[in-house]
Amino acid sequence: MLMFKVLHIIILIFVCVISGNELEFCEVFDEYAENSKKCSIRNNFTQKRYILYDVNPPEGFNLRRDVYIRLAVFLKRLIEKDEKYQWQLVLPPWGNLYHWQYPNTEFQEYLFWENFFDITSLQQYIPVIEMYKFMEEYSSGSKEIQLDCVYILQNDDEMFKTGKFEDKNEVTNCTRDSLQYYKSKRHIYTSPFWGYHNITTRNIKCLKFHGTASNLYQNLKPIQYRSIMFDHMEIALHDEYGSKEYWKARRSMRYNSELYNIAKNYRKTFLNSTDENDNTDRPADWTKEKSRRNARGGPYLSVHLRRRDFIIGRKESIPTIKNAASQLRQKMDKLGLTVLFVATDGEQHEFEELKSYLPQYKVLKFVPSDYVINKFKDGGIAIIDQIICSYARYFIGTYESTFTYRIQEEREIVGFLPETTFNNLCKTDKKCPRNGQWQIVW
Ligand code: GFB
């Protein structure tokens, strides 16, 4: 009997190797011990484990970048404590973001991280791979990519009602809200999966979750699962917000070098700003960067003027264009600056209105070429705006905008004095909400 069992296992392993598609005979159903056993055998073969994630669909680009940092630190710590497995973070392609509506841009889906970020820099912090690489590695030639387990994180509504917050990680019934984007046919779930119809799972669990990301280590179960996805990952909080580790992860998020170059040319051509003159030179490798506070910045003031949904959703903190102009004029006069760079999602007529209130100043915004629009789309244009804002002598942002937060972080990394960075437009001169100052830790 024992001989027979051993033989059975050897055959199983042999089939696994020659079929090249381990998924064909390894479907993960926790409740079926027989299947779990097969998976254990398969999973012992390879030490590679893949973590995938997604974020609540309406969330924008810059909150998503923050969710990446939570995962990056999560993975860094996981690797430190668990050397047995080769953990990899699969970078979720960008697409279909609510705010990405640039006219004339083609289809904004399936955009890989390399469009916006420098993958080598990210990899100097944690092992990340693009989705297409994951598909190649994981599928071994098969068209279907079946994820071993998908956890959908759900808030605990009760906690929000009572205000008593405590860590929670409980498998619970899936609410309609949680499953609204998934399609199920004979226990196989498809969609949304970043728009890929060939990605499926048989195993979805909903988690009532409250706490920091590291509370999810217990859900990884690497003996059972080779690939695991967390949906609604924005629900998990930072483990180390603002710490040295947080800033390391953040520093590794260098942009695609072409975006830096476009911003650099713009600064030089229109803003009389170069790294040599502005004392903003940085090493090409982020790990070589050092703490400093002597960046001068180009001879311009930059503003992030957030409009659109903020005019309605954040009425109490968003000024009128006229009032914003008055605040900007006062600051430029005080600093002796005559050039204003405006990053905005506002309409052209709002920009024209702003200019009309500032006739004695040079007021500019970045106008992308067709090449930039087609290649980098909304995400890349937004990054170029952010980079240009990051190199100004003085920056004023929009209260509670994550777009502004990312600029402030970048300025902290470049080495500006905090008082030139942590400023925001006020509703009026009298009513001025203040953002916190999250200064860099080296
Ligand atoms: O990045 P984001 O999450 O920042 O969303 P918030 C704003 C998006 O609007 C950006 C565009 O990703 C850009 O596509 N955008 C905003 C800009 N400002 C600029 C700009 O100056 N230049 C360019 N080129 N594009 C959050 C939303 O917005 O606000 C949430 O993500 C929610 O969904 C919340 O609506 C209230 O933090 O400003």
Short mmCIF file of C-alpha atoms and ligand atoms in Angstrom, two decimals:
data_model
loop_
_atom_site.label_atom_id
_atom_site.label_comp_id
_atom_site.label_asym_id
_atom_site.label_seq_id
_atom_site.Cartn_x
_atom_site.Cartn_y
_atom_site.Cartn_z
CA MET A 1 0.00 0.00 0.00
CA LEU A 2 2.81 2.37 0.99
CA MET A 3 4.71 1.46 -2.18
CA PHE A 4 1.61 2.23 -4.20
CA LYS A 5 1.23 5.65 -2.56
CA VAL A 6 4.88 6.53 -3.18
CA LEU A 7 4.53 5.44 -6.80
CA HIS A 8 1.40 7.54 -7.11
CA ILE A 9 3.21 10.60 -5.85
CA ILE A 10 6.18 10.01 -8.19
CA ILE A 11 3.82 9.72 -11.16
CA LEU A 12 2.03 12.85 -10.09
CA ILE A 13 5.31 14.77 -9.93
CA PHE A 14 6.40 13.38 -13.30
CA VAL A 15 3.14 14.44 -14.95
CA CYS A 16 3.55 17.85 -13.44
CA VAL A 17 7.01 18.31 -14.87
CA ILE A 18 6.32 17.10 -18.38
CA SER A 19 2.93 18.71 -18.78
CA GLY A 20 4.55 22.06 -18.07
CA ASN A 21 1.17 23.29 -16.92
CA GLU A 22 0.84 22.68 -13.26
CA LEU A 23 -2.58 24.22 -13.08
CA GLU A 24 -4.21 21.49 -15.10
CA PHE A 25 -4.37 19.19 -12.16
CA CYS A 26 -4.09 21.46 -9.20
CA GLU A 27 -7.27 23.22 -8.36
CA VAL A 28 -7.26 24.74 -4.95
CA PHE A 29 -10.34 23.96 -2.94
CA ASP A 30 -9.59 24.21 0.74
CA GLU A 31 -12.36 21.89 1.63
CA TYR A 32 -11.15 19.08 -0.60
CA ALA A 33 -8.21 17.52 1.17
CA GLU A 34 -7.27 15.46 -1.84
CA ASN A 35 -6.85 18.56 -4.00
CA SER A 36 -4.95 20.39 -1.30
CA LYS A 37 -2.52 17.50 -1.11
CA LYS A 38 -1.91 17.69 -4.85
CA CYS A 39 -1.30 21.40 -4.53
CA SER A 40 1.17 20.92 -1.73
CA ILE A 41 3.15 18.60 -3.95
CA ARG A 42 3.02 21.04 -6.82
CA ASN A 43 3.83 24.03 -4.69
CA ASN A 44 6.84 22.35 -3.16
CA PHE A 45 8.31 22.21 -6.62
CA THR A 46 8.69 25.88 -7.05
CA GLN A 47 9.47 28.39 -4.37
CA LYS A 48 8.03 31.26 -6.37
CA ARG A 49 4.98 32.86 -4.82
CA TYR A 50 3.04 35.69 -6.43
CA ILE A 51 1.09 38.41 -4.70
CA LEU A 52 -1.37 40.36 -6.82
CA TYR A 53 -3.66 43.18 -5.79
CA ASP A 54 -6.26 45.65 -6.93
CA VAL A 55 -7.85 48.80 -5.54
CA ASN A 56 -11.40 50.14 -5.34
CA PRO A 57 -12.21 51.15 -8.97
CA PRO A 58 -13.05 54.85 -8.36
CA GLU A 59 -9.72 55.57 -6.64
CA GLY A 60 -7.28 57.74 -8.55
CA PHE A 61 -3.70 57.37 -9.66
CA ASN A 62 -2.02 58.88 -6.63
CA LEU A 63 -3.92 56.99 -3.96
CA ARG A 64 -3.03 53.85 -5.91
CA ARG A 65 0.61 54.83 -5.69
CA ASP A 66 0.21 55.04 -1.94
CA VAL A 67 -1.33 51.55 -1.85
CA TYR A 68 1.75 50.30 -3.71
CA ILE A 69 3.97 51.65 -0.88
CA ARG A 70 1.88 49.73 1.67
CA LEU A 71 2.47 46.56 -0.31
CA ALA A 72 6.12 47.26 -0.96
CA VAL A 73 6.88 47.56 2.75
CA PHE A 74 4.64 44.53 3.43
CA LEU A 75 6.65 42.47 0.95
CA LYS A 76 10.02 43.76 2.14
CA ARG A 77 9.27 42.64 5.69
CA LEU A 78 7.82 39.34 4.50
CA ILE A 79 11.00 38.55 2.60
CA GLU A 80 13.08 39.40 5.64
CA LYS A 81 11.18 36.97 7.83
CA ASP A 82 10.49 34.21 5.34
CA GLU A 83 13.44 33.20 3.21
CA LYS A 84 11.96 29.92 2.10
CA TYR A 85 9.87 31.38 -0.69
CA GLN A 86 10.67 33.71 -3.57
CA TRP A 87 7.94 36.28 -3.09
CA GLN A 88 7.11 38.57 -5.99
CA LEU A 89 4.69 41.44 -6.27
CA VAL A 90 2.79 41.55 -9.55
CA LEU A 91 2.25 45.13 -10.66
CA PRO A 92 -1.41 45.69 -11.53
CA PRO A 93 -1.73 47.33 -14.96
CA TRP A 94 -3.22 50.80 -14.98
CA GLY A 95 -6.42 51.48 -16.80
CA ASN A 96 -9.88 52.90 -16.96
CA LEU A 97 -9.31 55.41 -14.21
CA TYR A 98 -12.19 57.76 -13.66
CA HIS A 99 -10.00 60.87 -13.98
CA TRP A 100 -8.26 59.80 -17.18
CA GLN A 101 -10.30 61.55 -19.80
CA TYR A 102 -7.73 63.34 -21.90
CA PRO A 103 -9.39 64.05 -25.24
CA ASN A 104 -7.89 62.18 -28.18
CA THR A 105 -6.03 59.61 -26.12
CA GLU A 106 -6.70 56.16 -27.34
CA PHE A 107 -7.81 53.41 -25.10
CA GLN A 108 -6.27 53.88 -21.63
CA GLU A 109 -6.19 50.28 -20.45
CA TYR A 110 -3.57 47.62 -19.84
CA LEU A 111 -0.89 50.24 -19.22
CA PHE A 112 2.14 48.67 -17.64
CA TRP A 113 4.12 50.28 -14.87
CA GLU A 114 7.13 50.77 -17.13
CA ASN A 115 5.12 53.52 -18.90
CA PHE A 116 5.28 55.60 -15.76
CA PHE A 117 7.95 54.21 -13.45
CA ASP A 118 11.48 52.90 -13.59
CA ILE A 119 11.11 49.17 -12.98
CA THR A 120 14.79 48.66 -12.14
CA SER A 121 14.49 51.23 -9.34
CA LEU A 122 11.41 49.49 -7.95
CA GLN A 123 13.26 46.18 -8.12
CA GLN A 124 16.10 47.60 -6.06
CA TYR A 125 13.63 47.69 -3.20
CA ILE A 126 11.47 44.56 -3.70
CA PRO A 127 10.99 41.93 -6.40
CA VAL A 128 8.25 43.25 -8.65
CA ILE A 129 7.14 41.97 -12.01
CA GLU A 130 4.83 43.33 -14.64
CA MET A 131 1.58 41.49 -15.29
CA TYR A 132 2.70 40.25 -18.72
CA LYS A 133 5.81 38.71 -17.17
CA PHE A 134 3.72 37.06 -14.48
CA MET A 135 1.43 35.63 -17.16
CA GLU A 136 4.38 34.15 -19.02
CA GLU A 137 5.95 32.69 -15.91
CA TYR A 138 2.82 31.42 -14.29
CA SER A 139 0.84 30.00 -17.14
CA SER A 140 3.59 27.91 -18.72
CA GLY A 141 1.97 28.39 -22.10
CA SER A 142 -1.63 27.89 -21.07
CA LYS A 143 -4.11 30.61 -22.04
CA GLU A 144 -5.97 30.56 -18.77
CA ILE A 145 -4.36 32.01 -15.67
CA GLN A 146 -6.08 30.59 -12.63
CA LEU A 147 -5.27 32.36 -9.38
CA ASP A 148 -5.17 30.09 -6.36
CA CYS A 149 -6.98 32.42 -4.03
CA VAL A 150 -8.58 35.86 -4.19
CA TYR A 151 -9.36 37.71 -0.98
CA ILE A 152 -11.75 40.63 -1.20
CA LEU A 153 -11.21 42.95 1.73
CA GLN A 154 -14.34 44.49 3.22
CA ASN A 155 -14.68 47.18 5.85
CA ASP A 156 -16.42 46.23 9.04
CA ASP A 157 -19.41 48.60 8.90
CA GLU A 158 -20.20 47.93 12.55
CA MET A 159 -16.84 49.39 13.62
CA PHE A 160 -17.52 52.55 11.65
CA LYS A 161 -20.94 52.84 13.34
CA THR A 162 -19.69 52.30 16.88
CA GLY A 163 -16.32 54.02 16.41
CA LYS A 164 -14.63 51.17 18.28
CA PHE A 165 -11.81 50.08 16.03
CA GLU A 166 -9.85 46.90 16.54
CA ASP A 167 -7.86 44.63 14.26
CA LYS A 168 -10.01 42.18 12.37
CA ASN A 169 -9.32 39.50 9.81
CA GLU A 170 -12.31 37.20 9.45
CA VAL A 171 -13.57 35.23 6.50
CA THR A 172 -17.14 36.36 6.08
CA ASN A 173 -20.02 36.21 3.64
CA CYS A 174 -19.39 38.23 0.54
CA THR A 175 -21.70 41.21 0.23
CA ARG A 176 -23.23 42.07 -3.14
CA ASP A 177 -21.01 45.14 -3.16
CA SER A 178 -17.88 43.03 -2.85
CA LEU A 179 -18.79 40.71 -5.64
CA GLN A 180 -20.38 43.27 -7.93
CA TYR A 181 -17.52 43.28 -10.40
CA TYR A 182 -16.95 39.53 -10.48
CA LYS A 183 -18.76 37.20 -12.84
CA SER A 184 -19.35 33.62 -11.81
CA LYS A 185 -20.07 30.64 -14.00
CA ARG A 186 -19.96 27.13 -12.60
CA HIS A 187 -17.81 28.21 -9.63
CA ILE A 188 -15.28 29.89 -11.89
CA TYR A 189 -14.95 33.62 -11.35
CA THR A 190 -13.83 35.94 -14.10
CA SER A 191 -13.54 39.72 -14.36
CA PRO A 192 -12.62 42.33 -13.33
CA PHE A 193 -8.97 41.13 -13.04
CA TRP A 194 -7.65 44.35 -14.56
CA GLY A 195 -9.66 43.71 -17.74
CA TYR A 196 -8.06 40.35 -18.57
CA HIS A 197 -10.68 37.79 -19.53
CA ASN A 198 -8.26 34.89 -19.26
CA ILE A 199 -7.59 35.42 -15.56
CA THR A 200 -9.90 33.37 -13.37
CA THR A 201 -10.19 31.88 -9.92
CA ARG A 202 -12.23 29.19 -8.27
CA ASN A 203 -11.51 30.43 -4.83
CA ILE A 204 -12.86 33.79 -3.64
CA LYS A 205 -13.00 34.63 0.03
CA CYS A 206 -14.33 37.82 1.54
CA LEU A 207 -12.48 39.17 4.53
CA LYS A 208 -13.88 41.51 7.11
CA PHE A 209 -10.64 43.37 7.59
CA HIS A 210 -9.34 46.13 9.75
CA GLY A 211 -5.69 46.80 10.49
CA THR A 212 -2.33 47.19 8.86
CA ALA A 213 -1.19 45.23 5.82
CA SER A 214 1.04 42.86 7.80
CA ASN A 215 -2.08 41.34 9.38
CA LEU A 216 -2.53 39.70 6.01
CA TYR A 217 0.60 37.53 6.33
CA GLN A 218 -1.55 34.81 7.87
CA ASN A 219 -3.69 34.69 4.72
CA LEU A 220 -0.82 33.94 2.36
CA LYS A 221 -0.63 30.20 3.12
CA PRO A 222 2.28 29.55 0.76
CA ILE A 223 2.09 25.78 1.11
CA GLN A 224 -1.38 25.86 -0.37
CA TYR A 225 -1.33 28.90 -2.61
CA ARG A 226 1.20 29.87 -5.22
CA SER A 227 -0.69 32.95 -6.35
CA ILE A 228 -2.81 35.10 -4.17
CA MET A 229 -4.68 38.29 -4.86
CA PHE A 230 -5.98 40.94 -2.47
CA ASP A 231 -8.77 43.04 -3.87
CA HIS A 232 -9.65 46.37 -2.22
CA MET A 233 -6.15 46.55 -0.86
CA GLU A 234 -6.72 50.22 0.02
CA ILE A 235 -8.55 48.91 3.11
CA ALA A 236 -5.30 47.62 4.62
CA LEU A 237 -3.40 50.41 6.35
CA HIS A 238 0.30 51.28 6.24
CA ASP A 239 2.48 49.34 8.66
CA GLU A 240 5.11 52.03 8.82
CA TYR A 241 3.67 55.27 7.53
CA GLY A 242 6.32 57.97 7.50
CA SER A 243 9.14 55.70 8.72
CA LYS A 244 12.58 55.28 7.17
CA GLU A 245 11.30 52.13 5.47
CA TYR A 246 8.30 53.96 4.08
CA TRP A 247 10.61 56.57 2.56
CA LYS A 248 12.91 53.93 1.10
CA ALA A 249 9.95 52.38 -0.70
CA ARG A 250 8.86 55.84 -1.80
CA ARG A 251 12.34 56.75 -3.02
CA SER A 252 12.43 53.59 -5.12
CA MET A 253 9.41 54.90 -7.05
CA ARG A 254 11.47 56.77 -9.62
CA TYR A 255 9.62 57.75 -12.77
CA ASN A 256 10.30 56.53 -16.28
CA SER A 257 13.46 58.40 -17.33
CA GLU A 258 11.82 59.78 -20.47
CA LEU A 259 9.28 61.60 -18.28
CA TYR A 260 12.12 63.19 -16.28
CA ASN A 261 13.75 64.26 -19.53
CA ILE A 262 10.59 65.85 -20.90
CA ALA A 263 10.17 67.77 -17.64
CA LYS A 264 13.84 68.73 -17.67
CA ASN A 265 13.61 70.17 -21.21
CA TYR A 266 10.48 72.07 -20.29
CA ARG A 267 12.13 73.55 -17.20
CA LYS A 268 15.15 74.61 -19.19
CA THR A 269 13.22 76.04 -22.14
CA PHE A 270 10.37 77.83 -20.38
CA LEU A 271 11.33 78.24 -16.74
CA ASN A 272 15.05 78.99 -16.89
CA SER A 273 15.59 76.07 -14.53
CA THR A 274 18.44 73.57 -14.60
CA ASP A 275 19.70 71.17 -11.94
CA GLU A 276 23.13 72.83 -11.90
CA ASN A 277 21.70 76.31 -11.25
CA ASP A 278 18.98 75.13 -8.90
CA ASN A 279 21.13 72.75 -6.86
CA THR A 280 18.73 69.90 -7.52
CA ASP A 281 21.08 67.30 -8.99
CA ARG A 282 20.31 63.75 -7.87
CA PRO A 283 22.24 60.50 -8.27
CA ALA A 284 20.83 58.24 -10.98
CA ASP A 285 20.55 55.45 -8.42
CA TRP A 286 18.09 56.21 -5.60
CA THR A 287 19.99 54.02 -3.14
CA LYS A 288 22.90 56.49 -3.39
CA GLU A 289 20.74 59.45 -2.43
CA LYS A 290 21.57 61.27 0.79
CA SER A 291 19.74 63.51 3.20
CA ARG A 292 20.03 67.19 2.33
CA ARG A 293 18.12 70.44 2.68
CA ASN A 294 19.97 72.74 0.30
CA ALA A 295 17.96 72.44 -2.91
CA ARG A 296 17.21 75.92 -4.27
CA GLY A 297 14.78 75.13 -7.06
CA GLY A 298 14.06 76.96 -10.32
CA PRO A 299 13.07 80.66 -10.33
CA TYR A 300 9.33 79.99 -10.40
CA LEU A 301 6.47 79.28 -8.07
CA SER A 302 4.48 76.16 -8.82
CA VAL A 303 0.89 75.50 -7.87
CA HIS A 304 -1.25 72.39 -8.00
CA LEU A 305 -4.68 73.76 -8.72
CA ARG A 306 -7.07 70.83 -8.29
CA ARG A 307 -10.51 71.47 -9.79
CA ARG A 308 -13.14 69.14 -11.31
CA ASP A 309 -14.59 66.81 -8.63
CA PHE A 310 -12.87 68.79 -5.86
CA ILE A 311 -14.93 71.91 -6.63
CA ILE A 312 -18.02 69.94 -5.67
CA GLY A 313 -16.68 67.37 -3.19
CA ARG A 314 -14.32 69.72 -1.31
CA LYS A 315 -16.21 72.99 -1.50
CA GLU A 316 -15.09 74.06 1.96
CA SER A 317 -11.40 74.14 1.01
CA ILE A 318 -11.26 74.96 -2.72
CA PRO A 319 -10.95 78.68 -3.55
CA THR A 320 -12.49 80.45 -6.50
CA ILE A 321 -10.07 81.09 -9.35
CA LYS A 322 -10.05 84.78 -8.45
CA ASN A 323 -9.17 84.06 -4.85
CA ALA A 324 -6.50 81.54 -5.84
CA ALA A 325 -4.96 84.21 -8.10
CA SER A 326 -4.88 86.67 -5.23
CA GLN A 327 -3.14 84.18 -2.93
CA LEU A 328 -0.59 83.32 -5.63
CA ARG A 329 0.10 86.99 -6.38
CA GLN A 330 0.78 87.75 -2.73
CA LYS A 331 3.22 84.86 -2.41
CA MET A 332 5.08 85.61 -5.65
CA ASP A 333 5.48 89.25 -4.66
CA LYS A 334 6.82 88.23 -1.27
CA LEU A 335 9.33 85.85 -2.85
CA GLY A 336 10.25 88.20 -5.70
CA LEU A 337 9.19 85.65 -8.32
CA THR A 338 7.49 86.56 -11.59
CA VAL A 339 6.94 83.15 -13.16
CA LEU A 340 4.09 80.82 -12.18
CA PHE A 341 3.86 77.20 -13.27
CA VAL A 342 0.34 75.79 -13.02
CA ALA A 343 -0.42 72.07 -12.80
CA THR A 344 -4.13 71.61 -13.03
CA ASP A 345 -6.89 69.27 -14.04
CA GLY A 346 -9.09 72.30 -14.59
CA GLU A 347 -10.71 73.39 -17.81
CA GLN A 348 -8.85 75.63 -20.26
CA HIS A 349 -11.22 78.52 -19.47
CA GLU A 350 -10.29 78.24 -15.76
CA PHE A 351 -6.62 78.53 -16.67
CA GLU A 352 -7.37 81.54 -18.90
CA GLU A 353 -9.33 83.12 -16.06
CA LEU A 354 -6.39 82.63 -13.69
CA LYS A 355 -4.05 84.23 -16.21
CA SER A 356 -6.39 87.16 -16.64
CA TYR A 357 -6.02 88.00 -12.94
CA LEU A 358 -2.21 87.87 -13.15
CA PRO A 359 -1.34 90.01 -16.21
CA GLN A 360 2.00 91.20 -14.81
CA TYR A 361 3.36 87.63 -14.37
CA LYS A 362 4.39 84.89 -16.75
CA VAL A 363 1.79 82.13 -16.17
CA LEU A 364 2.51 78.78 -17.81
CA LYS A 365 1.26 75.26 -17.97
CA PHE A 366 2.67 72.18 -19.64
CA VAL A 367 1.07 71.53 -23.03
CA PRO A 368 1.88 67.98 -24.18
CA SER A 369 2.79 67.17 -27.76
CA ASP A 370 0.82 64.53 -29.66
CA TYR A 371 3.74 62.17 -29.08
CA VAL A 372 3.51 62.63 -25.30
CA ILE A 373 -0.28 62.31 -25.32
CA ASN A 374 -0.20 59.10 -27.33
CA LYS A 375 2.70 57.51 -25.54
CA PHE A 376 2.20 58.52 -21.92
CA LYS A 377 -1.46 59.47 -21.80
CA ASP A 378 -3.09 61.09 -18.75
CA GLY A 379 -0.91 59.27 -16.24
CA GLY A 380 2.36 60.39 -17.85
CA ILE A 381 1.16 63.98 -18.38
CA ALA A 382 0.18 64.14 -14.71
CA ILE A 383 3.65 62.89 -13.72
CA ILE A 384 5.35 65.51 -15.90
CA ASP A 385 3.26 68.19 -14.13
CA GLN A 386 4.27 66.70 -10.80
CA ILE A 387 7.97 66.66 -11.67
CA ILE A 388 7.92 70.30 -12.81
CA CYS A 389 6.16 71.29 -9.56
CA SER A 390 8.77 69.34 -7.60
CA TYR A 391 11.63 71.48 -8.87
CA ALA A 392 10.13 74.93 -8.19
CA ARG A 393 11.59 77.32 -5.64
CA TYR A 394 8.26 77.33 -3.86
CA PHE A 395 5.26 75.04 -4.10
CA ILE A 396 1.61 75.54 -3.18
CA GLY A 397 -0.71 72.55 -3.36
CA THR A 398 -4.35 71.66 -2.91
CA TYR A 399 -5.59 70.66 0.52
CA GLU A 400 -6.10 66.90 0.87
CA SER A 401 -5.18 66.00 -2.69
CA THR A 402 -3.02 62.90 -3.03
CA PHE A 403 -1.66 64.44 -6.24
CA THR A 404 -0.27 67.26 -4.08
CA TYR A 405 1.06 64.79 -1.47
CA ARG A 406 3.17 62.99 -4.07
CA ILE A 407 4.71 66.33 -5.13
CA GLN A 408 5.49 67.18 -1.52
CA GLU A 409 7.18 63.80 -1.05
CA GLU A 410 9.24 64.31 -4.17
CA ARG A 411 10.39 67.72 -2.90
CA GLU A 412 11.35 66.18 0.42
CA ILE A 413 13.50 63.67 -1.47
CA VAL A 414 15.09 66.32 -3.70
CA GLY A 415 16.08 68.24 -0.56
CA PHE A 416 14.01 71.43 -0.22
CA LEU A 417 13.31 73.22 3.02
CA PRO A 418 9.91 72.11 4.33
CA GLU A 419 8.55 75.67 4.42
CA THR A 420 8.88 75.86 0.62
CA THR A 421 6.86 72.67 0.22
CA PHE A 422 4.08 72.20 2.76
CA ASN A 423 1.77 74.97 1.67
CA ASN A 424 -1.69 74.82 0.24
CA LEU A 425 -4.24 77.14 -1.26
CA CYS A 426 -6.80 78.36 1.22
CA LYS A 427 -10.53 78.65 0.69
CA THR A 428 -10.17 82.36 1.43
CA ASP A 429 -7.51 84.45 3.09
CA LYS A 430 -9.32 83.98 6.38
CA LYS A 431 -10.27 80.33 6.10
CA CYS A 432 -7.24 78.15 5.70
CA PRO A 433 -7.14 74.42 6.40
CA ARG A 434 -3.64 72.99 6.85
CA ASN A 435 -2.29 69.64 5.73
CA GLY A 436 0.09 67.79 8.04
CA GLN A 437 3.82 67.93 7.30
CA TRP A 438 5.16 64.46 6.57
CA GLN A 439 8.86 65.15 6.41
CA ILE A 440 11.36 62.68 5.05
CA VAL A 441 13.20 60.26 7.33
CA TRP A 442 16.58 58.96 6.13
O1 GFB B 1 -4.28 61.47 -8.57
P1 GFB B 1 -5.51 61.58 -7.82
O2 GFB B 1 -5.89 60.39 -7.10
O3 GFB B 1 -5.45 62.81 -6.84
O4 GFB B 1 -6.66 61.91 -8.85
P2 GFB B 1 -6.51 63.40 -5.80
C1 GFB B 1 -6.65 63.01 -9.61
C2 GFB B 1 -6.36 62.72 -11.08
O5 GFB B 1 -6.79 63.87 -11.80
C3 GFB B 1 -4.89 62.53 -11.40
C4 GFB B 1 -5.79 64.29 -12.70
O6 GFB B 1 -4.42 61.25 -11.37
C5 GFB B 1 -4.79 63.16 -12.78
O7 GFB B 1 -5.19 62.26 -13.77
N1 GFB B 1 -5.14 65.50 -12.19
C6 GFB B 1 -5.35 66.16 -11.02
C7 GFB B 1 -4.20 66.18 -12.85
N2 GFB B 1 -4.57 67.23 -10.92
C8 GFB B 1 -3.83 67.29 -12.05
C9 GFB B 1 -2.84 68.18 -12.55
O8 GFB B 1 -2.45 69.14 -11.93
N3 GFB B 1 -2.30 67.85 -13.74
C10 GFB B 1 -2.69 66.79 -14.48
N4 GFB B 1 -2.09 66.56 -15.63
N5 GFB B 1 -3.64 65.94 -14.04
C11 GFB B 1 -8.69 61.97 -5.37
C12 GFB B 1 -9.25 60.90 -6.25
O9 GFB B 1 -7.94 62.85 -6.19
O10 GFB B 1 -9.70 62.68 -4.78
C13 GFB B 1 -10.29 60.07 -5.55
O11 GFB B 1 -8.26 60.00 -6.62
C14 GFB B 1 -11.35 60.94 -4.95
O12 GFB B 1 -10.88 59.22 -6.49
C15 GFB B 1 -10.68 61.96 -4.06
O13 GFB B 1 -12.08 61.57 -6.00
C16 GFB B 1 -11.71 62.94 -3.51
O14 GFB B 1 -6.24 62.96 -4.42
O15 GFB B 1 -6.42 64.86 -6.06
#
